[in-house]
mmCIF file of C-alpha atoms and ligand atoms in Angstrom:
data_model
loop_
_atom_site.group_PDB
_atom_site.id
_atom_site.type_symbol
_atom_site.label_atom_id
_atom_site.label_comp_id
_atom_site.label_asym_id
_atom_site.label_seq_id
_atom_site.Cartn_x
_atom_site.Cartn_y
_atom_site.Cartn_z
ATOM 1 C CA UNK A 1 0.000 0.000 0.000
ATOM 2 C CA UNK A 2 1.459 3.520 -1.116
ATOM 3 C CA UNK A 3 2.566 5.358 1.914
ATOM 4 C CA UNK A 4 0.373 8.026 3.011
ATOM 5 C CA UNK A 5 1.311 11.912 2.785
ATOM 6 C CA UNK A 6 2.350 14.145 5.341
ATOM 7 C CA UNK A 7 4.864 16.426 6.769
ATOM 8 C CA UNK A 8 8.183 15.978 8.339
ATOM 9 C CA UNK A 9 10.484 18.148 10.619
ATOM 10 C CA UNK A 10 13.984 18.264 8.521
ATOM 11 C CA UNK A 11 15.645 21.229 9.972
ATOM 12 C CA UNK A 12 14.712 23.226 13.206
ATOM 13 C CA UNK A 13 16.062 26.955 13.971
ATOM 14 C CA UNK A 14 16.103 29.620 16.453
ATOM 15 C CA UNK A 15 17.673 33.340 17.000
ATOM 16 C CA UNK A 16 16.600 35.178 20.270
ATOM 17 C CA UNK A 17 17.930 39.005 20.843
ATOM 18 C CA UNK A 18 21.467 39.792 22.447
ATOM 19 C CA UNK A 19 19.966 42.050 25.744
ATOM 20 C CA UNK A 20 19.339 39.882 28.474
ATOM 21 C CA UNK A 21 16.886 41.150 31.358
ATOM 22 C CA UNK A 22 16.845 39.526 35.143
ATOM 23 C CA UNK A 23 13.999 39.483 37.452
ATOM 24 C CA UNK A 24 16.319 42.018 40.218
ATOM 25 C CA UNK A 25 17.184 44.158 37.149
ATOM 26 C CA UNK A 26 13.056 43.900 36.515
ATOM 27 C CA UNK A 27 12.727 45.015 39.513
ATOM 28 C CA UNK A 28 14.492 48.463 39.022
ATOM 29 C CA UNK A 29 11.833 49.285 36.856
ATOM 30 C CA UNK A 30 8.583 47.987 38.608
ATOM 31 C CA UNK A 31 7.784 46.432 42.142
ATOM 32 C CA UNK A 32 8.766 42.835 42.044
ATOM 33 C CA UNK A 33 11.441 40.578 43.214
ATOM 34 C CA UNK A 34 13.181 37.486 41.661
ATOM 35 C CA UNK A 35 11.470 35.337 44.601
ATOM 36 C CA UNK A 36 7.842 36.216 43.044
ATOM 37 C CA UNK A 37 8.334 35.794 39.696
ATOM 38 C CA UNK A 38 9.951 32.520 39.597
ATOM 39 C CA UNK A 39 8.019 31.127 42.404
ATOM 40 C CA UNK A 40 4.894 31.741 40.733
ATOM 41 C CA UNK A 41 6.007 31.175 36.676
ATOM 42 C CA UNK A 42 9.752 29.749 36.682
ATOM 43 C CA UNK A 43 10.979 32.527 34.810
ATOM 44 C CA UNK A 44 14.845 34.093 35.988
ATOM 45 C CA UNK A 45 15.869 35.990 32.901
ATOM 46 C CA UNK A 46 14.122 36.675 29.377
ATOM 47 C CA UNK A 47 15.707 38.349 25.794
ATOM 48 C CA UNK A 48 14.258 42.310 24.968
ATOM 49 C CA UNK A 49 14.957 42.953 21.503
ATOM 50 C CA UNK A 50 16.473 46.150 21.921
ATOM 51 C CA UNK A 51 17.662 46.589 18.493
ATOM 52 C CA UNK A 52 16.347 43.654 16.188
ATOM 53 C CA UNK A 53 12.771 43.049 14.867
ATOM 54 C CA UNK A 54 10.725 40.570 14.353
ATOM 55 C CA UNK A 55 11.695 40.163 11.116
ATOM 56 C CA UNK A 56 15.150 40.383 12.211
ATOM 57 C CA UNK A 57 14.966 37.519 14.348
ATOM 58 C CA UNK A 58 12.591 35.372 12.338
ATOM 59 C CA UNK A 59 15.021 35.325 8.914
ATOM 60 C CA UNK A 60 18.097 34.217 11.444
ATOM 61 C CA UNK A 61 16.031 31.424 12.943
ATOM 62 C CA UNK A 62 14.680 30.420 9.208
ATOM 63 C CA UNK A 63 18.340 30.408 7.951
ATOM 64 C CA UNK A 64 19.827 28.069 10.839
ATOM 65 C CA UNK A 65 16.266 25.710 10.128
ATOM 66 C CA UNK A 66 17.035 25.601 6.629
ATOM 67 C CA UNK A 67 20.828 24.730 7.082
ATOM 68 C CA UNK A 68 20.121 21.897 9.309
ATOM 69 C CA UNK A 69 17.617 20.648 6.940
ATOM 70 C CA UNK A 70 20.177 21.128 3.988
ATOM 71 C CA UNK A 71 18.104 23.029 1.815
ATOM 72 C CA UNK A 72 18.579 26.492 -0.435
ATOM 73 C CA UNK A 73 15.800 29.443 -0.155
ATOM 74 C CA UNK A 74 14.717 28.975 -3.668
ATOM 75 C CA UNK A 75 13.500 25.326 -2.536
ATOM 76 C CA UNK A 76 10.860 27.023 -0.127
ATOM 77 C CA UNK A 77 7.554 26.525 -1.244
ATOM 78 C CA UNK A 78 5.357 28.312 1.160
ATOM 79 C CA UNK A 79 6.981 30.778 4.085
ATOM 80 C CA UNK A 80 4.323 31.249 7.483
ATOM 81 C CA UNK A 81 5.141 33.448 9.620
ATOM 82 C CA UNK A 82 3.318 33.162 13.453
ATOM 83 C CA UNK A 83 3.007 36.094 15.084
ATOM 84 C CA UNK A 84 0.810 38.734 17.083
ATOM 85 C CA UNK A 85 3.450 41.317 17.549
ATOM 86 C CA UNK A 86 5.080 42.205 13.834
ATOM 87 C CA UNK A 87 6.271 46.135 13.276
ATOM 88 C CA UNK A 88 4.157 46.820 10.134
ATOM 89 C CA UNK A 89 1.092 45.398 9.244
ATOM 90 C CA UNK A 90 1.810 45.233 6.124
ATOM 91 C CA UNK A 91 4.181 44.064 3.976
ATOM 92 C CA UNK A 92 3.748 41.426 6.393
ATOM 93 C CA UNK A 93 6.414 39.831 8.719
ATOM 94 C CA UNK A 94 6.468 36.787 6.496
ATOM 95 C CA UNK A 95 6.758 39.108 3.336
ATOM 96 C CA UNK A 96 9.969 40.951 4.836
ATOM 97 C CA UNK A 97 11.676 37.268 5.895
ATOM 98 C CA UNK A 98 11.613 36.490 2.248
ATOM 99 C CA UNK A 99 12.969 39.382 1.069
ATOM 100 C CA UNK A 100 15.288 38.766 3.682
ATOM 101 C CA UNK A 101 16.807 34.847 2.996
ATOM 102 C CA UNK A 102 16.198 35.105 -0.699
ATOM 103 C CA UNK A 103 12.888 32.606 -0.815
ATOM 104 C CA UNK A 104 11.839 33.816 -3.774
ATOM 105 C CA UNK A 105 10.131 31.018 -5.333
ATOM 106 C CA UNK A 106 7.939 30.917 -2.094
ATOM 107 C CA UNK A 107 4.423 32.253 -1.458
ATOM 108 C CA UNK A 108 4.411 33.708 2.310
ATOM 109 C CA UNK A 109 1.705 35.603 4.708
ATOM 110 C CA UNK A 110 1.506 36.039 8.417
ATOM 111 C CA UNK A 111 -0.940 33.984 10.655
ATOM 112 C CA UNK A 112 -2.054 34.550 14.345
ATOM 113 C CA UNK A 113 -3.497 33.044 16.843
ATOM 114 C CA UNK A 114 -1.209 34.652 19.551
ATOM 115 C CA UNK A 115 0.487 32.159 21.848
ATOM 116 C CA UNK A 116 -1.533 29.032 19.716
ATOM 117 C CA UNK A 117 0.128 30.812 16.527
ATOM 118 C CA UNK A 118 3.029 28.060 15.664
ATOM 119 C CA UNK A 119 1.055 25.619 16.461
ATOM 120 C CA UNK A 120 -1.790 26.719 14.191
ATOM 121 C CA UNK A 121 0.425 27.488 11.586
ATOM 122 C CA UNK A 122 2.177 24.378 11.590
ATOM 123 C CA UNK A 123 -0.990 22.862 11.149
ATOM 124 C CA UNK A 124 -1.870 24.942 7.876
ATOM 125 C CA UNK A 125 1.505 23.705 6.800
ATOM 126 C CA UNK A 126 0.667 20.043 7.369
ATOM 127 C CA UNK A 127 -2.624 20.663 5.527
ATOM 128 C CA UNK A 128 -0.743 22.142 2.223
ATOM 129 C CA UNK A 129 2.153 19.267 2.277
ATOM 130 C CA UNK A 130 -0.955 16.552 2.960
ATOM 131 C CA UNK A 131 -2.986 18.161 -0.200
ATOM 132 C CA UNK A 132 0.187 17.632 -2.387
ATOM 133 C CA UNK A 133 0.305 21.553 -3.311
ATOM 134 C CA UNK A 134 3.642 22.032 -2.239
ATOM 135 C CA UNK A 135 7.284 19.949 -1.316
ATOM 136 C CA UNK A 136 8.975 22.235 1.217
ATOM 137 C CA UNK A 137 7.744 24.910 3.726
ATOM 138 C CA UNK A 138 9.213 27.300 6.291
ATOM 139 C CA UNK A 139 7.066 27.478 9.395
ATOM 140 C CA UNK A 140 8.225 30.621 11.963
ATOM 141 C CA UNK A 141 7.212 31.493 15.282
ATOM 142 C CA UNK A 142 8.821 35.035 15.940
ATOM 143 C CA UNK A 143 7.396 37.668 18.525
ATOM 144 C CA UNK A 144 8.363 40.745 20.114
ATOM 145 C CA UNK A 145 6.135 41.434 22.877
ATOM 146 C CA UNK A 146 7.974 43.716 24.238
ATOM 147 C CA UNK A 147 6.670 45.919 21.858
ATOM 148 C CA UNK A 148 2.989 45.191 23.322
ATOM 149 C CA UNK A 149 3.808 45.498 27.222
ATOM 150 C CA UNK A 150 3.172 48.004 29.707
ATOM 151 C CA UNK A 151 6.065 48.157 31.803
ATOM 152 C CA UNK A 152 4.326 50.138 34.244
ATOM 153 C CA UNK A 153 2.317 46.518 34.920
ATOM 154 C CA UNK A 154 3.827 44.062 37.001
ATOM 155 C CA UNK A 155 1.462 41.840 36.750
ATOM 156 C CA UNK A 156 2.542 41.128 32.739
ATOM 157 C CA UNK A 157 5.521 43.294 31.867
ATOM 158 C CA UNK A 158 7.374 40.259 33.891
ATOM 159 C CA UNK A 159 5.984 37.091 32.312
ATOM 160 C CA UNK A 160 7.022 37.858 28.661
ATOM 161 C CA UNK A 161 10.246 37.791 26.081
ATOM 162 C CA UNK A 162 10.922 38.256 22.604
ATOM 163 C CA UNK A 163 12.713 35.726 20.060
ATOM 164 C CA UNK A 164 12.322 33.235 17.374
ATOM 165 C CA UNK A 165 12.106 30.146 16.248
ATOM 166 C CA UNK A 166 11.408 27.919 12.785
ATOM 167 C CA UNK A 167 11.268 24.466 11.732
ATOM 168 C CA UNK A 168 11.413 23.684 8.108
ATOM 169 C CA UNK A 169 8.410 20.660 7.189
ATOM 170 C CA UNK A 170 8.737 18.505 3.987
ATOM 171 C CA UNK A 171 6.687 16.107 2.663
ATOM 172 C CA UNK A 172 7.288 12.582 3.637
ATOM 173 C CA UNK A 173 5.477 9.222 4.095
ATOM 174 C CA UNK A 174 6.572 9.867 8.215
ATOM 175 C CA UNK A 175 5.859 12.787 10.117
ATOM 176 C CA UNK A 176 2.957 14.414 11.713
ATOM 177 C CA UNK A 177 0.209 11.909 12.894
ATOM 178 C CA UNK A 178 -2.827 14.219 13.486
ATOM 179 C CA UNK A 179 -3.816 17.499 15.397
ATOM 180 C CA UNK A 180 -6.364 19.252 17.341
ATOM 181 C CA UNK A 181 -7.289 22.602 16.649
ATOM 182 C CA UNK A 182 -9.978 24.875 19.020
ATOM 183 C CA UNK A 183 -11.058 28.250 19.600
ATOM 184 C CA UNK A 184 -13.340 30.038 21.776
ATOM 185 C CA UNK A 185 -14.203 33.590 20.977
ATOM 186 C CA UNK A 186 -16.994 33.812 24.049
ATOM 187 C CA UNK A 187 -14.017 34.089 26.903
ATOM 188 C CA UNK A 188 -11.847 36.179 24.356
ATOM 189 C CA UNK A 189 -11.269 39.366 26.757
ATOM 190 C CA UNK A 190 -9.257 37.397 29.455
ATOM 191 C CA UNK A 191 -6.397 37.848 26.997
ATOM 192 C CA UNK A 192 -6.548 41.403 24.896
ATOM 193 C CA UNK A 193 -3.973 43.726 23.325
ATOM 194 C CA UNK A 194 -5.688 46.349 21.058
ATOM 195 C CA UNK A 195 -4.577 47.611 17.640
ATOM 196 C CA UNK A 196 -2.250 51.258 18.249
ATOM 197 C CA UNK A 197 -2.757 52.512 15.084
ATOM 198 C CA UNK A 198 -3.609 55.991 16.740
ATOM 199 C CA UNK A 199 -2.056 58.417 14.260
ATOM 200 C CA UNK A 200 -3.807 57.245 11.060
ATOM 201 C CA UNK A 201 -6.819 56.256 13.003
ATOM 202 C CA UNK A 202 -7.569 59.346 14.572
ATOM 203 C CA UNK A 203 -7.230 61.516 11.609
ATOM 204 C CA UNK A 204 -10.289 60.006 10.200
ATOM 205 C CA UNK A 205 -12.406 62.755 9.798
ATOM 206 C CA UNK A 206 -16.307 59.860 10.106
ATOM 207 C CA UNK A 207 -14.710 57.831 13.334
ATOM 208 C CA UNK A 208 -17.368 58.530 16.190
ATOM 209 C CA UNK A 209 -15.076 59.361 19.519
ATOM 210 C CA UNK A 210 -16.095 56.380 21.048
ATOM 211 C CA UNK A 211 -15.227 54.441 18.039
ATOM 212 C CA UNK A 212 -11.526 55.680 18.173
ATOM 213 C CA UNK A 213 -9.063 53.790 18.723
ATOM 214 C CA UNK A 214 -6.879 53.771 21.775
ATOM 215 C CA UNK A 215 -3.643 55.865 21.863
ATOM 216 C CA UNK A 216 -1.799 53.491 23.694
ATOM 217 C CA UNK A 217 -2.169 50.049 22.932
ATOM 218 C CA UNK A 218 -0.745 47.430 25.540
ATOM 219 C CA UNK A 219 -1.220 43.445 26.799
ATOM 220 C CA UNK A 220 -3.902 42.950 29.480
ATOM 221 C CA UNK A 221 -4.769 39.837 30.930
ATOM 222 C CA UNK A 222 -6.939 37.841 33.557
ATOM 223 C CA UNK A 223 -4.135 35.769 34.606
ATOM 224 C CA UNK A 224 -6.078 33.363 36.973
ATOM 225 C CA UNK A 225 -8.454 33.217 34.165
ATOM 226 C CA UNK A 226 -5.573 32.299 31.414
ATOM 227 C CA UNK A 227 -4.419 30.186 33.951
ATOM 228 C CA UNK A 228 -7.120 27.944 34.619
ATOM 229 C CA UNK A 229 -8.228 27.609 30.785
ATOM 230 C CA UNK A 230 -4.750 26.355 30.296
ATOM 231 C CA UNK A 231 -4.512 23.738 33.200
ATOM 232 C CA UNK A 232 -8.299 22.185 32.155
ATOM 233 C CA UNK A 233 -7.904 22.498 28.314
ATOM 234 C CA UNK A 234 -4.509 22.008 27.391
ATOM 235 C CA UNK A 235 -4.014 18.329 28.722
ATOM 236 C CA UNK A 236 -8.172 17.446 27.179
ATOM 237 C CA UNK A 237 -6.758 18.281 23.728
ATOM 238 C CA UNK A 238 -2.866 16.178 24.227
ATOM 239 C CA UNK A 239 -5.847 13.533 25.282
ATOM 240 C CA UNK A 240 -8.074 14.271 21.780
ATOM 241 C CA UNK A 241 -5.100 14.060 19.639
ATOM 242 C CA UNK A 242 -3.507 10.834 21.321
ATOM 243 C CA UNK A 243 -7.072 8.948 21.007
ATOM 244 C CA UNK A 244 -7.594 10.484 17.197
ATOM 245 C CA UNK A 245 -3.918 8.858 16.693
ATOM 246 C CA UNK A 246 -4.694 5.527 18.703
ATOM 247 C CA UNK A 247 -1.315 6.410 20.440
ATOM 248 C CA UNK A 248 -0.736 5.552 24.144
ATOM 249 C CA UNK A 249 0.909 8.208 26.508
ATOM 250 C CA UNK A 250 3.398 5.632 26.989
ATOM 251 C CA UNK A 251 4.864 6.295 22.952
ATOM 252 C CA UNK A 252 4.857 9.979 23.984
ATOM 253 C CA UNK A 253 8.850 11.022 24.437
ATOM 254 C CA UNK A 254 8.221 14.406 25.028
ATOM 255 C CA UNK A 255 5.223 16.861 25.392
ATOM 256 C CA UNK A 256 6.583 20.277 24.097
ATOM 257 C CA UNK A 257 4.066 22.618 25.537
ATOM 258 C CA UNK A 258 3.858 26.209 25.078
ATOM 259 C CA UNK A 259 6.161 27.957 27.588
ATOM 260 C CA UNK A 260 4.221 30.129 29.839
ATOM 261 C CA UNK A 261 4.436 29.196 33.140
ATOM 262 C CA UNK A 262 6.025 26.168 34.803
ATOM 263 C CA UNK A 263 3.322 25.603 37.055
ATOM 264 C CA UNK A 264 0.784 25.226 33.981
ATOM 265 C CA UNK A 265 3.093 22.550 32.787
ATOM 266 C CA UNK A 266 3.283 21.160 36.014
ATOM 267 C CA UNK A 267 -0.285 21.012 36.507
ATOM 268 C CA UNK A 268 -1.036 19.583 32.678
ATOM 269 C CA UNK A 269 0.970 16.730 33.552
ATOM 270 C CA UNK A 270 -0.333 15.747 37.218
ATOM 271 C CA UNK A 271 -3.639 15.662 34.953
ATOM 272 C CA UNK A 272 -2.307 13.402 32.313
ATOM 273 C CA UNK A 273 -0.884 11.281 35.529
ATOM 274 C CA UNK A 274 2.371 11.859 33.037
ATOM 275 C CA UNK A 275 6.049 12.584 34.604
ATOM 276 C CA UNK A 276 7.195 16.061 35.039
ATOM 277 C CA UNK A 277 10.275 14.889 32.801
ATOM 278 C CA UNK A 278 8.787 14.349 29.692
ATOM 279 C CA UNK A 279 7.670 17.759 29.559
ATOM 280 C CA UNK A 280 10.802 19.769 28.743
ATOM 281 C CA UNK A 281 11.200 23.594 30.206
ATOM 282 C CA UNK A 282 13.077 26.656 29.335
ATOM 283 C CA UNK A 283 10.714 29.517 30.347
ATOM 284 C CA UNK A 284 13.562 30.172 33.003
ATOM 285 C CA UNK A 285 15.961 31.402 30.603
ATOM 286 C CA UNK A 286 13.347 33.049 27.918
ATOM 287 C CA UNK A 287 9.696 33.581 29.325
ATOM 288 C CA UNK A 288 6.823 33.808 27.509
ATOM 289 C CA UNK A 289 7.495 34.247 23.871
ATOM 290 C CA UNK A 290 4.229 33.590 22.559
ATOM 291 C CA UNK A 291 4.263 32.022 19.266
ATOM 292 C CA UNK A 292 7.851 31.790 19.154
ATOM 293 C CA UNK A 293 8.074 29.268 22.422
ATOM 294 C CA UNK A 294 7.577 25.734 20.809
ATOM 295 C CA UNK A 295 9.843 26.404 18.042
ATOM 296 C CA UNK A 296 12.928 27.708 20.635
ATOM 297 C CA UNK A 297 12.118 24.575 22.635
ATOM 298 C CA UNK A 298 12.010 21.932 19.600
ATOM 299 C CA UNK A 299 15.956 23.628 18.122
ATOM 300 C CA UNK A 300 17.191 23.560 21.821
ATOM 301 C CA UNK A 301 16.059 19.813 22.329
ATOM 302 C CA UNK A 302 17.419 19.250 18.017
ATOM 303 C CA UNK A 303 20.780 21.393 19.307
ATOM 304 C CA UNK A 304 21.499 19.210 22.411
ATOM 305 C CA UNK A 305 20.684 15.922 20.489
ATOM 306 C CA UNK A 306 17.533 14.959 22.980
ATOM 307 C CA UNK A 307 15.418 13.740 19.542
ATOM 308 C CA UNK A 308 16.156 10.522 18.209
ATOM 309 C CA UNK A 309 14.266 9.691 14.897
ATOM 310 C CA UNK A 310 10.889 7.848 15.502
ATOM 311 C CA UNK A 311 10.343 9.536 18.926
ATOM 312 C CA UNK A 312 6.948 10.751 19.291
ATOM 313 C CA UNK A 313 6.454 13.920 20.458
ATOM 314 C CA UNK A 314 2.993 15.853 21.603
ATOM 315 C CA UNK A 315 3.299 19.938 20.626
ATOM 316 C CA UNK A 316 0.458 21.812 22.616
ATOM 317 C CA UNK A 317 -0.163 25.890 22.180
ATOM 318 C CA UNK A 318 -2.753 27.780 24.303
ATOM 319 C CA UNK A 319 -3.063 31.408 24.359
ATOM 320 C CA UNK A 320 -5.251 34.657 23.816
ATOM 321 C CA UNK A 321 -8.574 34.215 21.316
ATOM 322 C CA UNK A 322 -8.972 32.057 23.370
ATOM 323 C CA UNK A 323 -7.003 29.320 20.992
ATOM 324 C CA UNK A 324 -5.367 25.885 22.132
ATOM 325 C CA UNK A 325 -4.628 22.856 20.477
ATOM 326 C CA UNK A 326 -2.226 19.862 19.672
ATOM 327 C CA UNK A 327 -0.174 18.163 17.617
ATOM 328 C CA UNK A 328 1.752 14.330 17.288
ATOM 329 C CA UNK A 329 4.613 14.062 15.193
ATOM 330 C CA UNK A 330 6.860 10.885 14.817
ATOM 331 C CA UNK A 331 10.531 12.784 14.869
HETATM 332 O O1 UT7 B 401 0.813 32.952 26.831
HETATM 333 C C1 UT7 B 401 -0.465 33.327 27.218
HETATM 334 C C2 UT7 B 401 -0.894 32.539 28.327
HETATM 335 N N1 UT7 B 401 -0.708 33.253 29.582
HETATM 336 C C3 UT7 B 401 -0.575 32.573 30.685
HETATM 337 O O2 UT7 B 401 -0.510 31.369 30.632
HETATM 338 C C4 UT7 B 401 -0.574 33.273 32.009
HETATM 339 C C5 UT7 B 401 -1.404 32.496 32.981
HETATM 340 N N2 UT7 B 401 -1.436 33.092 34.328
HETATM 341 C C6 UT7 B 401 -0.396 33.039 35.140
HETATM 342 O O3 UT7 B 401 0.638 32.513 34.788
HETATM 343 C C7 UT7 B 401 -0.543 33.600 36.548
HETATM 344 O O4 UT7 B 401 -1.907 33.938 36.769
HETATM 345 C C8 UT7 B 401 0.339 34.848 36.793
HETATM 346 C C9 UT7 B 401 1.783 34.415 36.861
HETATM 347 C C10 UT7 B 401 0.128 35.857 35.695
HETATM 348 C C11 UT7 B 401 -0.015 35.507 38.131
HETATM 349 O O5 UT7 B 401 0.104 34.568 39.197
HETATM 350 P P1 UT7 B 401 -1.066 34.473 40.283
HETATM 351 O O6 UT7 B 401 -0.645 33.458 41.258
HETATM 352 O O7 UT7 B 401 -2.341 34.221 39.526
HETATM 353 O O8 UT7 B 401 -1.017 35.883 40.964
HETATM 354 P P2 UT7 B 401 -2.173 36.989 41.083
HETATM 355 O O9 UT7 B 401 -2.401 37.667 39.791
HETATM 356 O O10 UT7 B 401 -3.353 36.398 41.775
HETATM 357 O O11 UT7 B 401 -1.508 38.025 42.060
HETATM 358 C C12 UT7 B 401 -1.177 37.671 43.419
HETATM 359 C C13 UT7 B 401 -0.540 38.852 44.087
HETATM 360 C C14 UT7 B 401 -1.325 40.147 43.958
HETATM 361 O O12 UT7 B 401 -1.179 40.869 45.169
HETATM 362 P P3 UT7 B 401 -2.333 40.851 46.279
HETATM 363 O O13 UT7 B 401 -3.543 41.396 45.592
HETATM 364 O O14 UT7 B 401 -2.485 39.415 46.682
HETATM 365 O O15 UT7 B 401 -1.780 41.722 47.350
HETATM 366 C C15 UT7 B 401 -0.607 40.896 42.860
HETATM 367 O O16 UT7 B 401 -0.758 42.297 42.984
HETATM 368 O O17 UT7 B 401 0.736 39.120 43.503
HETATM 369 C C16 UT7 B 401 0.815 40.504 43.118
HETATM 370 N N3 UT7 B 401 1.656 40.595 41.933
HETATM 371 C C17 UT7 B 401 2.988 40.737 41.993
HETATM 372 N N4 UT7 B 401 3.833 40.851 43.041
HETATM 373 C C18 UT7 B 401 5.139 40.974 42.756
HETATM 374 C C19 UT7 B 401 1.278 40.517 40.624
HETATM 375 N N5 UT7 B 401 2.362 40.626 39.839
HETATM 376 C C20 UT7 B 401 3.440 40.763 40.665
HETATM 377 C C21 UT7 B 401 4.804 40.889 40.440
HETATM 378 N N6 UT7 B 401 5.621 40.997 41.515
HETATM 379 N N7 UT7 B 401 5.348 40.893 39.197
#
């Protein structure tokens, strides 16, 4: 019988920015202390992209994905870039990579779904590669949500960091097994961050004042709210995706969760009655990156040789929308 078609991880990537920020230099700037912020998330230090953007960031992490996977630009098929915190609208973030690495054979646009965004776009990827409409496609997960903070908030300026990460997918009999994809609009405003577009948005002359937007657009979040979302939904979806694959969490390696907070992790696995081990962390050295956070993870565990081929691994995202999901790939 003819092998079946789907998508394979050949090359993974990553690029985070040079300036690194402690918790006790954090807490020059607002009142906090190292003691609360890693006893309550497991961060110690994160990466403020000072100088770079997200474009910046997301063409170095695409070039490193697409040397380990041994393959030129012009091979790129199809270029997705995740992310909820891009400079410029448009040309999109994906639009500028290209430019950027010389992918000029490839179509790209930008996708979000905030902290779910790799994930999702990963997905879209598999879906292409499974349709047979393209070969080879770069999937990024680059943020900057630095940009979006208010550092005058404790209660988020602390939890988040900016970087990048990529994985290039090919087509190939092995690969990704299935996913789970959900979304829940109703219980979207535990998680907001407006659109800042002030200047061009207030100089239109037929925008009622209530109707304008705000001058100052920033992050805001429910965190107990985010919190307990992610600690009942993220481990019923690793569940959905393992039954839709007939795979027992015995196969599973490694669940490579969505870094926001250690004690989300921690609690997803007590649910799943799954070790604490087989759920790799590195919030502690990078926060929350958003949609960049699976793809850092995956190219540190590639870098340090922790994936043999055939290991199964479970990818999970959660994040604002609300949006969560998962993912099982054979490595
Ligand atoms: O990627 C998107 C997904 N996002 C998430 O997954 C975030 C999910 N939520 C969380 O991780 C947690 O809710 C937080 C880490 C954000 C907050 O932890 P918490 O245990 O829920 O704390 P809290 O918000 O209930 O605040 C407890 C106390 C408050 O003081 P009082 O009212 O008890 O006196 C806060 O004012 O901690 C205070 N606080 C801080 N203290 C020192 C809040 N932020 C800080 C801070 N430093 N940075």
């Amino acid at each position: 019988m003819a092998e079946q078609r789907t998508g394979r991880i050949t090359g993974t990537g990553s690029c985070v920015p040079d300036l690194c920020i402690t918790n006790e230099r954090l807490s020059e700037v607002v009142d906090t202390s190292d003691a609360w912020i890693y006893s309550r998330t497991g961060i110690h230090r994160r990466r403020i992209a000072a100088d770079e953007t997200v474009a910046d960031l997301a063409a170095e992490a695409a070039k490193s994905a697409m040397e380990k996977a041994k393959i030129l630009p012009e091979e790129i098929d199809l270029l997705l870039v995740a992310t909820c915190s891009g400079e410029m609208l448009f040309p999109g973030t994906a639009c500028q990579v290209q430019a950027r690495i010389g992918a000029v054979r490839a179509a790209a646009f930008d996708m979000n779904a905030a902290c779910s965004g790799f994930l999702f776009a990963l997905g879209t990827a598999w879906a292409y590669l499974k349709s047979g409409l393209y070969e080879k496609i770069l999937v990024i997960g680059a943020e900057k949500l630095s940009r979006l903070l208010d550092w005058g908030d404790r209660s988020t300026c602390v939890l988040f960091g900016d970087g990048a990460g990529a994985v290039v997918l090919e087509a190939d009999g092995k690969g990704i097994m299935g996913m789970v994809q959900h979304a829940d609009g109703n219980k979207g405003q535990v998680l907001t961050c407006p659109e800042g577009h002030e200047t061009a948005g207030s100089s239109n002359p037929f925008l009622r004042k209530t109707e304008r937007i705000p001058n100052i657009s920033s992050l805001e979040m429910e965190g107990q709210e985010v919190f307990k979302f992610a600690v009942k939904q993220v481990p019923r979806c690793i569940e959905e995706v393992l039954a839709q694959t007939g795979t027992a969490k015995e196969e599973i390696r490694y669940y490579i969760l969505h870094q926001a907070n250690s004690r989300i992790l921690s609690g997803a696995a007590k649910r799943l009655q799954e070790p604490e081990g087989k759920f790799p962390m590195n919030m502690e050295e990078y926060g929350n990156t958003s949609a960049a956070s699976i793809p850092l993870l995956l190219d540190e565990l590639n870098r340090e040789g922790k994936l043999q081929r055939g290991d199964k691994l479970v990818l999970s995202g959660f994040g604002a929308g609300l949006t969560w999901g998962a993912l099982l790939l054979e490595w």
